[in-house]
C-alpha cells in the first residue's frame, strides 16, 4: 500500500505548477549557466607570471594589512560589517572612536592624539592616508557621512601634507600576534560584531598572498587525485543548485499542503484508514524524490560533460550524484519540511515568507565564505572550482551541518504528523483564526 | 453493549463557549437511522463526532464495541459522506476513487473489482473518465456515496445526502441507501421530513444540541393522533388562523383556503380529523418543546 500511495503522491506532485517551474528552472539553469561555466583546469607550468592568490594565516601579512584597513575605516568613521549576515555601514560615536584610537595607538605605536587629530575629531578637514602600496590618498567628507577617496594630483608619494594626518600605518614593534588578535577582537566588539576583524574572517580578509608554482601544483594535484577532477566541479554544481533548492521547494510544499483544503477533500481523507504518519511521510517523501530527480538528471549530464572534457584522464563518474545526495539533499529536505510544517500548522502560505527570509539571510551569511568554509548555512557556498584543501579542511563542519539539517527536517515532519493527527481529530483548528477575515471579505464582496 | 450498535452516553460538545451538543444519549441499531433537526440543530456536529472528526468534551461513544477514542479502528469500519465536500477537480471519477481506496488501505485487486461495482451502483459507470469538476451536483453526491462505501464499512454516516437533488434523483438515492442499510448501520441526517418518512424506522430529533425524541417513526406519528385537522376557510381569515395555530399545509383555490393545522382540540366545528404524517408529528414535537411558532414557520 505504501508503494502505491507513494506513486500516487508522486503523480500529484508532478502535476502541480510550482513543481513544473522548479524542474524547468533547474534544467535551464544547469544547462545554460552551470555546466558551460566549467572551465578547463590547466596544469600549472613553471615560470608563469602569476598563479593566483591564496589565503594563509601569516602574521607578517595579516597584521600590517589589517592595521591599514582599520585605520582607513577609522579615519572615515565608516566600518563595514555583516552582523547577522547583512551588509552594514557602521558609524561610531566620538566616545567609541576614542577607544578605537586607543586600539590603533597600541597597534601602531603612534600616539593616540595623532589618530584623534587625523580623523575622529575634525573630519571636516579631511585626511590623508597611505594605502597598501604606499601611495597617498585624500579622504574628504561628502557631507552625508560618506567619504571620497582621491589621489592628490602631482603629489609624489612620501611627501607629507600639513602634518595632521598619519600617512604611514605600520605595526608597532614587538606586538605579538596573540595581542594583535586580542586588539582585533576589541575592535570588532566596538564595531558591533561581524566586522572584517572578527577572528574567523581575518585570514580571509587580510591573509592574501600570491601562490607560488609549488602551491599551484599542489592544488592541481589535489584536484586530480583527491577530487578525481569531477569533485572540483561538483562543489560548484552544488553551490548553484543549493541557491535554488534553498527556496523553491517551499512553493511546492505550500501548494500541495493547501490543496486538500482548497479541494474540499479534507474530511474524505481524514476519515480514511491510513495513519497520519503514513499520509504525511509518504507525501513528503514523494515531494523530495520528485524534486531530486531533475537535480540527479543534471548531475548525470554534468558528469558526462566533465568526462568528455577530460577524455583520457580519470574522472569520478559518481561524484556529482554523491555530492547531490550528501550536499544538496539536506537543503532540499529542510526547505520542503519548513513548507510542509508551517502550512499544516497555519493553513496559510506563511512558509513562503519565512523561507524567503531565511534564504535572504543565508545569502548574506554565505558571502563571508563564498568559496568554502561552510558554517551553519542552509545552503553551503563553494563558488570556486577546486579549492580542494578548503573543502577537506572544513569537511567536518560540512558533515555536521548536513546531518543537522537532515535531522531538523525529520523533526519538522514528525511535528507535522502530530499536528495533522490533532487536526484530523478536531483537537486543533488552525484555520479558525485567519481565514475568518477572508470569509468576511468574501461575503462582503458578494453582497 | 452489543457489538452491532452505536451507543452514545451523555455526549457533550462545545465550540469554544457555545454548546453544540448537550447530554445526548442514543442507541443506534442496525438498519437506517434518521437524524432530524432544523438548521443548526447539531446534526453535523453529532455525525462528525461519530466519524472521529470532532473531539467531544465529555461522554462516551461506543461503535460496535469499539470506543470512539480508538480512531484508527473506527475509521476502518466507518464510511462518511460529509455535508460539504468535493474532490481534486483535476482527477477523473475513477482516479479519485482509486486514490481514496489506496488511503483506505485497499489492495490493487480489491480496488479494481470494487470501484466499477460501486460506480455502477450509484449509476456513474458512464462517467468514470469524467473529471470531478465536470460533474453535476447530483453526480457528485452519488460519487460521495460511492467513496463512503469503498472499504465496505459497517457504519455509514451520510450528512444531508439528498440536499440539492431533483425529486427523481432523491428517490433513487433513498432507495440506494435502504439497499445499503440491509447489512449495516446507516445514519442519515436531514431536515427534509419526507426522506425520513420513506426510509427510516428509527429516528432521533435534535434541537439546539438536545435530543427531543428517539424512537420509531410510527410512535412519533402516533403521538400526533387526534391533533391534526383540516379546515376550509375564507382567504381573509387565513392570517388569524396562522397566528393561532400551527399550519402545516395550505392550498388556496379562488377565495377559499384549505388549511392543514395542528391543535390540541378541535378548533372549529367544521374541522375534520386528519391522519397525521411525520411532518405533523415533528412540528408538534418541536412546538411542545418550546420552539416558537414563528421560527417553525420559517422552516416549512
Ligand atoms: N466550527 C464551528 N465553530 C463554531 N460553531 C459551530 C461550528 N460548527 C457548527 N457550529 C455551531 O454549532 C451548532 C450546530 O451546528 P451543526 O452544523 O451541527 O448543525 P446542523 O444540524 O448540521 O445544521 P444544518 O442543518 O444547517 O447542516 C450551530 O449553532 C453552529 O452555528
Ligand atoms: Mg449540517
XYZ file of C-alpha atoms and ligand atoms in Angstrom:
779
model
C 0.000 0.000 0.000
C 2.899 2.313 0.818
C 4.267 1.880 -2.671
C 1.017 2.635 -4.447
C 0.301 5.649 -2.276
C 3.840 6.866 -2.884
C 3.382 6.642 -6.646
C 0.071 8.452 -6.458
C 1.630 11.207 -4.373
C 4.479 11.470 -6.880
C 1.917 11.983 -9.595
C 0.179 14.633 -7.523
C 3.497 16.431 -7.054
C 4.383 16.302 -10.715
C 1.031 17.765 -11.652
C 1.489 20.889 -9.551
C 2.543 24.023 -11.369
C 5.293 25.108 -8.923
C 6.914 21.731 -9.482
C 6.993 22.217 -13.216
C 8.520 25.643 -12.720
C 11.195 24.162 -10.467
C 12.063 21.478 -12.997
C 12.335 23.954 -15.836
C 14.452 26.251 -13.666
C 16.847 23.522 -12.597
C 17.267 22.175 -16.082
C 17.667 25.529 -17.784
C 19.953 26.855 -15.051
C 22.104 23.747 -15.140
C 22.223 23.504 -18.885
C 22.879 27.136 -19.732
C 24.632 28.520 -16.642
C 26.379 25.928 -14.573
C 27.853 23.280 -16.811
C 29.023 25.749 -19.501
C 30.893 27.590 -16.734
C 33.043 24.565 -16.051
C 36.305 25.988 -17.362
C 39.225 23.692 -18.047
C 41.601 23.214 -15.132
C 45.126 23.653 -16.515
C 48.230 22.126 -15.056
C 50.469 24.951 -13.786
C 53.759 25.422 -15.668
C 56.949 26.741 -14.079
C 57.703 30.426 -14.624
C 54.147 31.546 -15.143
C 53.592 35.241 -14.464
C 51.010 34.506 -11.795
C 49.469 31.511 -10.102
C 46.599 33.312 -8.475
C 46.275 34.040 -4.794
C 45.671 32.098 -1.633
C 44.787 32.985 1.909
C 47.018 32.000 4.757
C 47.363 32.921 8.368
C 50.763 34.564 8.158
C 51.079 37.202 10.908
C 53.588 39.190 8.878
C 50.988 39.579 6.136
C 47.817 39.856 8.123
C 48.915 42.308 10.805
C 50.007 45.282 8.642
C 47.197 44.770 6.211
C 44.555 44.659 8.936
C 46.064 47.667 10.680
C 45.926 49.719 7.486
C 42.367 48.720 6.854
C 41.324 49.536 10.401
C 42.991 52.908 10.202
C 41.301 53.826 6.946
C 37.923 52.800 8.308
C 38.657 54.715 11.479
C 39.687 57.819 9.573
C 36.465 57.752 7.612
C 34.487 56.561 10.626
C 32.759 54.091 8.329
C 33.173 50.473 9.248
C 31.894 47.714 7.036
C 30.292 44.864 8.918
C 27.959 41.939 8.311
C 26.133 41.457 11.583
C 23.702 38.547 11.052
C 24.996 38.390 7.529
C 23.597 41.744 6.475
C 25.825 44.366 4.974
C 26.037 47.401 7.210
C 27.999 50.642 7.363
C 28.755 51.308 10.995
C 29.451 54.820 12.257
C 30.847 55.080 15.774
C 30.224 57.709 18.430
C 33.069 60.039 19.457
C 33.478 58.026 22.597
C 33.882 54.776 20.708
C 36.115 56.418 18.152
C 38.359 57.477 21.015
C 38.539 53.914 22.211
C 39.272 52.807 18.680
C 42.101 55.332 18.655
C 43.459 53.602 21.750
C 43.452 50.324 19.917
C 45.118 51.857 16.880
C 47.660 53.510 19.066
C 48.689 50.237 20.634
C 48.544 48.550 17.271
C 50.854 51.016 15.572
C 52.821 52.573 18.396
C 51.725 56.032 17.276
C 50.304 58.347 19.994
C 46.568 58.333 20.333
C 46.353 62.082 19.849
C 47.674 61.790 16.324
C 44.855 59.476 15.453
C 42.272 61.707 17.086
C 43.556 64.648 15.159
C 43.837 62.862 11.883
C 40.251 61.701 11.725
C 37.878 61.422 14.622
C 37.923 64.936 15.962
C 37.678 67.126 12.925
C 36.635 65.088 9.972
C 35.753 68.291 8.058
C 39.398 68.956 7.393
C 39.674 65.734 5.519
C 42.588 63.458 5.961
C 45.220 61.704 4.038
C 46.243 58.153 4.400
C 48.687 55.897 2.888
C 47.197 52.814 1.386
C 48.683 49.410 0.712
C 51.199 50.296 -1.968
C 52.368 53.401 -0.189
C 50.586 55.971 -2.336
C 48.713 58.782 -0.632
C 45.034 59.368 -0.750
C 42.869 62.232 0.327
C 39.789 61.459 2.288
C 37.167 64.184 2.067
C 33.746 64.035 3.684
C 30.804 64.222 1.315
C 28.520 65.599 3.969
C 26.208 62.599 4.009
C 28.541 60.585 6.138
C 30.375 59.009 3.226
C 33.870 59.911 2.127
C 35.553 60.444 -1.134
C 38.933 58.966 -1.739
C 41.122 60.881 -4.147
C 44.711 60.627 -5.143
C 46.154 64.106 -4.839
C 47.462 65.416 -8.110
C 51.163 65.943 -8.528
C 51.859 64.826 -5.028
C 54.740 62.482 -5.029
C 54.412 59.566 -2.733
C 56.081 60.229 0.549
C 55.584 63.982 0.795
C 53.573 64.824 3.882
C 50.553 67.058 3.809
C 50.071 69.596 6.577
C 51.363 67.176 9.165
C 47.973 66.449 10.631
C 47.443 63.056 9.057
C 49.125 59.831 9.758
C 50.489 58.739 6.483
C 52.237 55.553 7.261
C 50.451 52.937 9.258
C 52.860 50.341 10.450
C 52.529 47.751 13.119
C 54.195 48.584 16.405
C 57.437 46.830 17.015
C 57.184 43.960 19.423
C 53.432 43.488 19.067
C 52.771 39.772 19.301
C 50.286 38.061 17.064
C 48.262 36.981 20.108
C 47.976 40.560 21.332
C 47.123 41.618 17.802
C 44.235 39.106 17.735
C 43.003 40.472 21.042
C 43.067 44.031 19.754
C 41.199 42.968 16.646
C 38.614 41.301 18.834
C 38.143 44.520 20.776
C 37.828 46.487 17.560
C 35.255 44.048 16.286
C 33.320 44.406 19.509
C 33.341 48.195 19.216
C 32.011 47.944 15.681
C 29.266 45.690 16.921
C 30.436 42.325 15.615
C 30.570 40.806 12.166
C 33.351 43.112 11.008
C 36.386 42.190 8.968
C 38.407 41.971 12.186
C 36.322 39.144 13.541
C 38.691 36.222 14.141
C 37.006 33.947 11.596
C 37.433 36.400 8.760
C 40.870 37.844 9.453
C 42.707 35.375 7.292
C 40.080 35.504 4.594
C 40.320 39.304 4.514
C 43.952 40.079 5.090
C 45.886 36.871 4.597
C 46.012 37.228 0.856
C 49.332 36.085 -0.583
C 50.342 35.171 -4.101
C 50.554 31.487 -4.835
C 53.820 30.011 -5.886
C 54.314 27.402 -8.540
C 54.534 24.755 -5.835
C 51.274 25.908 -4.283
C 49.524 25.833 -7.611
C 50.922 22.415 -8.398
C 49.744 21.126 -5.030
C 46.251 22.419 -5.690
C 46.252 20.923 -9.112
C 47.348 17.566 -7.788
C 44.631 17.672 -5.147
C 42.055 18.168 -7.861
C 43.452 15.334 -9.937
C 43.995 12.875 -7.111
C 41.554 13.688 -4.343
C 38.693 15.061 -6.429
C 39.428 12.952 -9.484
C 38.530 16.159 -11.327
C 34.744 15.727 -11.061
C 34.609 16.616 -7.374
C 36.105 20.027 -8.077
C 33.190 20.806 -10.376
C 30.595 19.016 -8.275
C 31.085 21.534 -5.474
C 30.343 24.422 -7.805
C 27.355 22.480 -9.098
C 26.113 22.167 -5.504
C 26.871 25.814 -4.838
C 24.497 26.956 -7.575
C 21.784 24.369 -7.139
C 21.812 24.957 -3.394
C 20.648 28.507 -4.071
C 17.629 27.165 -5.946
C 16.873 24.348 -3.528
C 17.088 26.690 -0.560
C 13.911 28.468 -1.602
C 11.931 26.860 -4.421
C 10.775 23.649 -2.754
C 8.798 25.713 -0.272
C 6.402 26.796 -3.031
C 5.693 23.199 -3.926
C 5.233 22.179 -0.305
C 2.835 25.065 0.299
C 0.826 24.460 -2.869
C 0.426 20.773 -2.121
C -0.171 21.410 1.561
C -3.085 23.722 0.866
C -4.563 21.548 -1.831
C -6.747 19.218 0.233
C -8.467 22.077 1.981
C -8.891 24.025 -1.254
C -10.393 20.990 -2.948
C -12.814 20.446 -0.055
C -11.380 16.984 0.327
C -10.075 17.120 3.889
C -12.865 15.168 5.563
C -12.784 12.489 2.896
C -9.104 11.916 3.563
C -9.263 12.379 7.325
C -11.793 9.575 7.683
C -9.702 7.056 5.771
C -7.876 4.282 7.490
C -4.376 5.434 6.551
C -2.482 6.741 9.576
C -1.336 10.335 9.787
C 2.280 9.249 9.707
C 1.643 7.292 6.513
C -0.058 10.215 4.835
C 2.365 12.945 5.886
C 5.549 10.942 5.358
C 4.548 9.474 2.025
C 3.657 12.891 0.716
C 6.917 14.361 1.973
C 8.942 11.553 0.519
C 7.194 11.850 -2.830
C 7.949 15.567 -2.982
C 11.613 15.053 -2.102
C 12.125 12.268 -4.600
C 10.382 14.106 -7.407
C 12.342 17.300 -6.762
C 15.580 15.367 -6.557
C 15.002 13.803 -9.971
C 15.834 16.872 -12.091
C 18.871 17.507 -9.871
C 20.135 13.981 -10.471
C 19.427 14.347 -14.143
C 21.621 17.436 -14.261
C 24.222 15.610 -12.168
C 24.443 12.896 -14.772
C 24.620 15.485 -17.520
C 27.392 17.346 -15.697
C 29.327 14.117 -15.109
C 29.152 13.238 -18.778
C 30.179 16.728 -19.772
C 33.192 16.697 -17.429
C 34.229 13.227 -18.565
C 34.048 14.484 -22.155
C 36.206 17.492 -21.367
C 38.924 15.391 -19.794
C 38.884 12.412 -22.095
C 41.901 10.307 -21.403
C 42.045 11.351 -17.736
C 40.415 9.610 -14.863
C 37.247 11.311 -13.597
C 34.843 10.280 -10.872
C 31.643 9.358 -12.665
C 29.597 9.270 -9.487
C 30.921 12.445 -7.877
C 28.022 14.650 -8.982
C 25.441 12.176 -7.755
C 27.260 11.685 -4.462
C 27.577 15.424 -3.915
C 23.927 15.939 -4.860
C 22.800 13.444 -2.253
C 25.181 14.484 0.509
C 25.271 18.206 -0.061
C 22.040 19.209 -1.782
C 19.554 16.705 -0.393
C 19.591 18.116 3.162
C 18.947 21.606 1.788
C 16.042 20.261 -0.243
C 14.735 18.317 2.737
C 14.868 21.325 5.029
C 13.218 23.879 2.778
C 10.489 21.386 1.917
C 9.959 20.479 5.560
C 9.601 24.135 6.521
C 6.869 24.466 3.884
C 5.091 21.291 4.939
C 5.237 22.098 8.623
C 4.203 25.740 8.558
C 1.410 25.121 6.067
C -0.048 22.347 8.203
C 0.324 24.482 11.306
C -1.277 27.643 9.938
C -3.235 26.657 6.804
C -1.650 29.757 5.370
C 1.237 30.246 2.930
C 3.314 31.890 5.656
C 6.128 29.426 4.931
C 6.962 31.303 1.745
C 7.748 34.450 3.727
C 9.675 32.555 6.384
C 11.736 30.578 3.919
C 12.252 33.694 1.815
C 13.719 35.492 4.788
C 15.870 32.537 5.713
C 17.160 32.310 2.161
C 17.939 36.007 2.139
C 19.867 35.794 5.400
C 21.639 32.707 4.108
C 22.675 34.582 1.000
C 24.432 37.210 3.069
C 25.856 34.797 5.582
C 27.283 32.813 2.679
C 29.064 35.891 1.314
C 31.619 35.565 4.050
C 32.820 32.193 2.872
C 31.784 32.167 -0.712
C 34.435 29.707 -1.832
C 34.263 27.234 1.026
C 34.245 27.280 4.788
C 30.559 26.459 5.247
C 29.282 27.164 8.752
C 25.626 26.865 9.714
C 24.063 27.969 6.457
C 21.092 26.172 4.938
C 22.744 26.149 1.549
C 26.501 25.872 1.505
C 28.545 28.071 -0.766
C 31.580 26.930 -2.671
C 31.823 29.238 -5.608
C 35.208 28.162 -6.818
C 36.323 25.298 -8.958
C 38.724 23.243 -6.944
C 39.709 24.722 -3.575
C 40.033 21.124 -2.513
C 42.046 21.771 0.611
C 39.477 24.235 1.955
C 36.810 21.635 1.364
C 38.800 18.943 3.128
C 39.753 21.261 5.992
C 36.110 22.108 6.606
C 34.709 18.709 5.842
C 33.652 18.037 9.418
C 31.764 21.319 9.594
C 30.035 20.416 6.372
C 29.153 16.962 7.593
C 27.789 18.242 10.903
C 25.837 20.907 9.080
C 24.265 18.456 6.650
C 23.346 15.955 9.346
C 21.827 18.756 11.366
C 19.604 19.928 8.513
C 18.514 16.423 7.604
C 17.688 15.827 11.274
C 15.860 19.117 11.571
C 13.757 18.172 8.562
C 12.770 14.856 10.061
C 11.857 16.559 13.332
C 9.691 19.087 11.466
C 7.938 16.291 9.618
C 7.303 14.388 12.836
C 5.807 17.551 14.306
C 3.685 17.856 11.184
C 2.408 14.312 11.713
C 1.433 15.241 15.232
C -0.374 18.401 14.124
C -2.054 16.539 11.292
C -3.418 13.958 13.695
C -4.648 16.658 16.105
C -6.447 18.470 13.301
C -7.828 15.253 11.978
C -9.361 14.518 15.360
C -10.790 18.012 15.678
C -8.431 18.889 18.502
C -6.766 21.758 16.686
C -8.298 24.288 14.325
C -5.618 26.420 12.791
C -7.990 27.643 10.121
C -10.469 29.083 12.570
C -8.319 32.093 13.171
C -7.029 33.556 9.956
C -9.451 32.689 7.166
C -12.364 34.222 9.055
C -11.107 37.571 7.873
C -11.218 36.291 4.336
C -14.669 34.782 4.724
C -15.868 38.081 5.952
C -14.398 39.886 2.975
C -15.763 37.362 0.548
C -19.243 37.735 1.932
C -18.982 41.468 1.707
C -17.829 41.450 -1.852
C -20.554 39.023 -2.803
C -23.191 41.343 -1.410
C -23.217 -3.337 24.990
C -23.771 -5.251 21.810
C -21.232 -5.438 19.025
C -23.723 -4.294 16.449
C -24.911 -0.941 17.610
C -23.683 2.529 18.342
C -24.132 3.632 21.917
C -23.829 7.284 22.873
C -23.884 8.275 26.520
C -24.032 11.805 27.942
C -22.305 13.319 24.976
C -21.356 16.993 25.283
C -19.633 19.047 22.665
C -18.624 22.703 22.671
C -17.368 25.056 20.005
C -15.493 27.470 22.176
C -18.134 28.593 24.668
C -21.072 27.548 22.511
C -22.530 24.196 23.430
C -23.407 22.306 20.269
C -24.471 19.013 21.881
C -25.905 18.671 25.384
C -26.170 15.346 27.145
C -27.051 13.297 24.136
C -27.989 9.686 24.914
C -28.714 7.500 21.942
C -28.588 3.911 20.785
C -28.401 3.369 17.050
C -29.206 -0.075 15.771
C -28.704 -1.964 12.580
C -30.571 -0.517 9.583
C -31.467 3.033 8.614
C -31.413 5.626 11.316
C -32.728 9.108 10.664
C -31.414 12.216 12.376
C -33.881 15.035 12.064
C -33.418 18.636 13.060
C -33.539 22.209 11.938
C -30.569 24.162 10.656
C -28.022 24.454 13.403
C -29.594 21.682 15.492
C -26.285 19.870 15.784
C -26.738 17.054 13.269
C -23.443 17.624 11.511
C -21.705 18.024 14.837
C -23.011 14.676 16.035
C -22.101 12.921 12.804
C -18.621 14.376 12.648
C -18.076 13.289 16.211
C -19.084 9.760 15.222
C -16.695 9.946 12.285
C -13.796 10.899 14.656
C -13.530 14.331 13.048
C -14.508 16.227 16.160
C -13.337 15.955 19.691
C -16.044 15.622 22.309
C -15.972 17.431 25.627
C -17.356 14.580 27.685
C -19.427 11.445 27.432
C -18.889 8.055 25.888
C -19.332 6.766 22.399
C -19.005 3.141 21.511
C -19.247 1.988 17.926
C -19.907 -1.723 17.541
C -17.865 -2.459 20.629
C -15.035 -0.029 19.914
C -14.666 3.187 21.921
C -14.514 6.271 19.698
C -11.066 7.123 21.051
C -9.627 4.253 19.010
C -9.789 6.443 15.956
C -7.979 4.132 13.601
C -10.317 1.226 14.318
C -13.331 3.479 13.982
C -12.099 4.859 10.673
C -11.652 1.346 9.384
C -15.292 0.494 9.945
C -16.879 3.858 9.157
C -17.792 5.427 5.861
C -18.577 9.119 5.873
C -20.236 11.400 3.367
C -19.786 14.998 4.520
C -22.448 17.631 4.057
C -19.993 19.769 2.078
C -17.244 18.113 0.165
C -15.509 17.984 -3.130
C -12.583 16.176 -4.662
C -9.475 17.186 -6.546
C -11.103 18.854 -9.536
C -8.483 17.655 -11.985
C -8.903 13.978 -11.167
C -11.306 11.752 -13.013
C -14.032 9.918 -11.125
C -12.100 6.665 -11.342
C -8.829 8.284 -10.233
C -10.430 9.946 -7.241
C -11.983 6.668 -6.158
C -8.693 4.878 -6.611
C -6.795 7.453 -4.571
C -9.260 7.246 -1.692
C -9.239 3.471 -1.969
C -5.480 3.429 -1.500
C -5.830 5.665 1.547
C -8.330 3.132 2.857
C -5.619 0.511 2.599
C -7.323 -1.475 -0.144
C -5.238 -3.778 -2.291
C -4.938 -3.383 -6.041
C -7.193 -6.286 -6.932
C -9.799 -5.251 -4.417
C -9.894 -1.744 -5.874
C -10.128 -2.999 -9.422
C -13.119 -5.124 -8.584
C -14.916 -2.879 -6.187
C -14.658 0.557 -7.769
C -16.512 -0.237 -11.028
C -19.010 -2.161 -8.957
C -19.735 0.803 -6.696
C -19.848 3.276 -9.561
C -22.346 1.012 -11.221
C -24.411 1.007 -8.046
C -24.572 4.798 -7.956
C -25.163 4.961 -11.681
C -21.879 6.645 -12.594
C -20.387 3.947 -14.789
C -20.730 6.129 -17.845
C -18.835 8.952 -16.165
C -15.773 7.127 -14.917
C -13.435 9.051 -17.184
C -15.056 12.378 -16.458
C -13.166 14.976 -14.409
C -14.656 15.595 -10.996
C -15.078 19.273 -11.782
C -17.324 18.377 -14.707
C -19.858 16.509 -12.554
C -23.264 17.924 -11.692
C -24.241 18.391 -8.059
C -26.263 15.203 -8.054
C -23.492 13.173 -9.654
C -21.046 14.497 -7.087
C -23.307 13.346 -4.255
C -23.539 9.906 -5.810
C -19.787 9.814 -6.112
C -19.721 10.832 -2.467
C -21.794 7.795 -1.521
C -19.605 5.538 -3.601
C -16.434 6.755 -1.886
C -18.003 6.306 1.542
C -18.745 2.679 0.679
C -15.324 1.923 -0.767
C -13.938 -0.110 2.084
C -17.270 -1.783 2.806
C -17.781 -0.101 6.179
C -20.001 -1.465 8.920
C -21.256 2.006 9.650
C -22.223 4.540 7.017
C -22.736 8.149 8.008
C -24.357 10.396 5.418
C -24.948 14.061 6.158
C -27.887 15.510 4.215
C -27.215 13.430 1.144
C -30.387 14.454 -0.625
C -29.848 18.195 -0.436
C -29.824 19.655 -3.903
C -31.056 16.568 -5.688
C -34.006 16.594 -8.054
C -37.053 14.534 -6.971
C -36.249 11.597 -9.178
C -32.657 11.529 -8.054
C -33.761 11.869 -4.446
C -35.965 8.805 -4.658
C -33.205 6.824 -6.320
C -30.849 7.905 -3.609
C -33.211 6.901 -0.827
C -33.714 3.509 -2.348
C -29.983 3.062 -2.685
C -29.486 3.918 0.963
C -32.180 1.461 2.015
C -30.477 -1.231 -0.002
C -27.146 -0.408 1.597
C -28.694 -0.428 5.057
C -29.699 -4.058 4.734
C -26.417 -5.232 6.133
C -25.051 -2.294 8.101
C -25.838 0.760 10.182
C -26.713 3.778 8.081
C -27.128 7.126 9.799
C -28.814 9.725 7.666
C -29.325 13.331 8.606
C -31.811 15.625 7.000
C -34.195 18.421 7.662
C -36.455 17.097 4.964
C -39.062 15.008 6.703
C -40.059 13.204 3.559
C -36.671 11.476 3.350
C -37.098 10.043 6.802
C -40.677 9.004 6.291
C -39.783 6.989 3.243
C -36.740 5.219 4.563
C -36.208 5.064 8.296
C -37.709 3.116 11.050
C -35.762 4.593 13.942
C -35.196 8.276 14.221
C -33.959 10.943 16.584
C -34.923 14.604 16.652
C -32.221 17.061 17.624
C -32.889 20.632 18.554
C -30.293 23.113 19.713
C -27.993 20.298 20.650
C -30.563 18.406 22.707
C -32.312 15.201 21.818
C -36.053 15.800 21.732
C -37.168 12.391 20.621
C -35.786 8.985 19.908
C -37.909 6.080 18.813
C -39.682 4.749 15.793
C -41.279 6.836 13.119
C -44.514 5.031 13.873
C -44.570 6.095 17.508
C -43.738 9.644 16.561
C -46.612 9.791 14.131
C -48.937 8.166 16.609
C -48.163 10.845 19.162
C -49.840 13.372 16.876
C -53.054 11.385 16.616
C -56.205 13.475 17.126
C -54.149 16.644 16.880
C -54.246 17.220 13.156
C -57.176 18.833 11.444
C -58.146 20.123 8.084
C -60.473 23.011 7.549
C -61.628 25.205 4.719
C -61.725 28.914 5.499
C -62.219 32.123 3.556
C -58.997 33.611 2.416
C -59.251 36.714 4.564
C -59.326 34.617 7.754
C -56.059 32.917 6.967
C -53.891 35.316 8.953
C -55.909 34.778 12.135
C -55.575 31.041 11.818
C -51.873 31.299 11.155
C -51.453 33.383 14.289
C -53.380 30.992 16.453
C -52.458 27.526 15.210
C -49.691 25.579 13.613
C -50.382 25.499 9.930
C -48.532 22.616 8.301
C -50.054 22.974 4.874
C -52.441 25.035 2.821
C -53.931 25.130 -0.588
C -55.676 28.202 -1.969
C -58.434 27.809 -4.524
C -60.135 31.033 -5.546
C -61.294 32.852 -2.426
C -61.118 29.742 -0.274
C -58.254 28.137 1.551
C -57.818 24.512 2.581
C -55.678 24.518 5.669
C -53.981 21.676 7.499
C -53.240 22.568 11.090
C -52.208 21.212 14.434
C -54.249 21.909 17.542
C -54.872 20.254 20.873
C -58.623 20.325 20.440
C -60.946 20.624 17.525
C -60.567 24.305 16.571
C -63.775 24.728 14.570
C -66.963 22.760 14.439
C -66.471 22.010 10.804
C -62.834 20.974 11.134
C -62.101 17.375 10.236
C -59.667 14.974 11.863
C -56.785 14.019 9.638
C -54.391 11.087 9.679
C -51.162 12.619 10.996
C -47.956 12.286 8.982
C -44.371 12.507 10.208
C -44.135 16.142 9.374
C -47.135 16.992 11.564
C -45.714 14.984 14.391
C -42.287 16.556 14.011
C -43.738 20.057 14.178
C -45.814 19.167 17.165
C -42.758 17.817 18.902
C -40.757 20.903 18.298
C -43.669 23.034 19.447
C -44.154 21.093 22.632
C -40.517 21.562 23.422
C -40.781 25.257 23.337
C -39.732 26.093 19.824
C -41.662 29.161 18.794
C -44.232 29.107 16.086
C -42.614 31.863 14.036
C -39.332 30.010 13.982
C -41.031 26.884 12.762
C -42.998 28.786 10.190
C -39.787 29.788 8.556
C -38.764 26.193 8.206
C -41.672 24.973 6.180
N -16.755 25.081 13.542
C -17.701 25.654 14.284
N -17.378 26.653 15.142
C -18.304 27.232 15.913
N -19.599 26.892 15.923
C -20.003 25.913 15.093
C -19.066 25.248 14.232
N -19.747 24.325 13.528
C -21.023 24.408 13.921
N -21.191 25.355 14.859
C -22.443 25.702 15.551
O -22.929 24.545 16.183
C -24.324 24.420 16.004
C -24.645 23.103 15.349
O -24.150 23.107 14.048
P -24.327 21.881 13.048
O -23.534 22.187 11.844
O -24.028 20.640 13.780
O -25.877 21.944 12.700
P -26.705 21.083 11.643
O -27.791 20.453 12.398
O -25.825 20.189 10.886
O -27.269 22.219 10.713
P -27.608 22.168 9.138
O -28.918 21.532 9.005
O -27.657 23.613 8.777
O -26.499 21.440 8.491
C -24.747 25.615 15.186
O -25.267 26.574 16.065
C -23.492 26.123 14.558
O -23.538 27.512 14.437
Mg -25.338 20.008 8.985
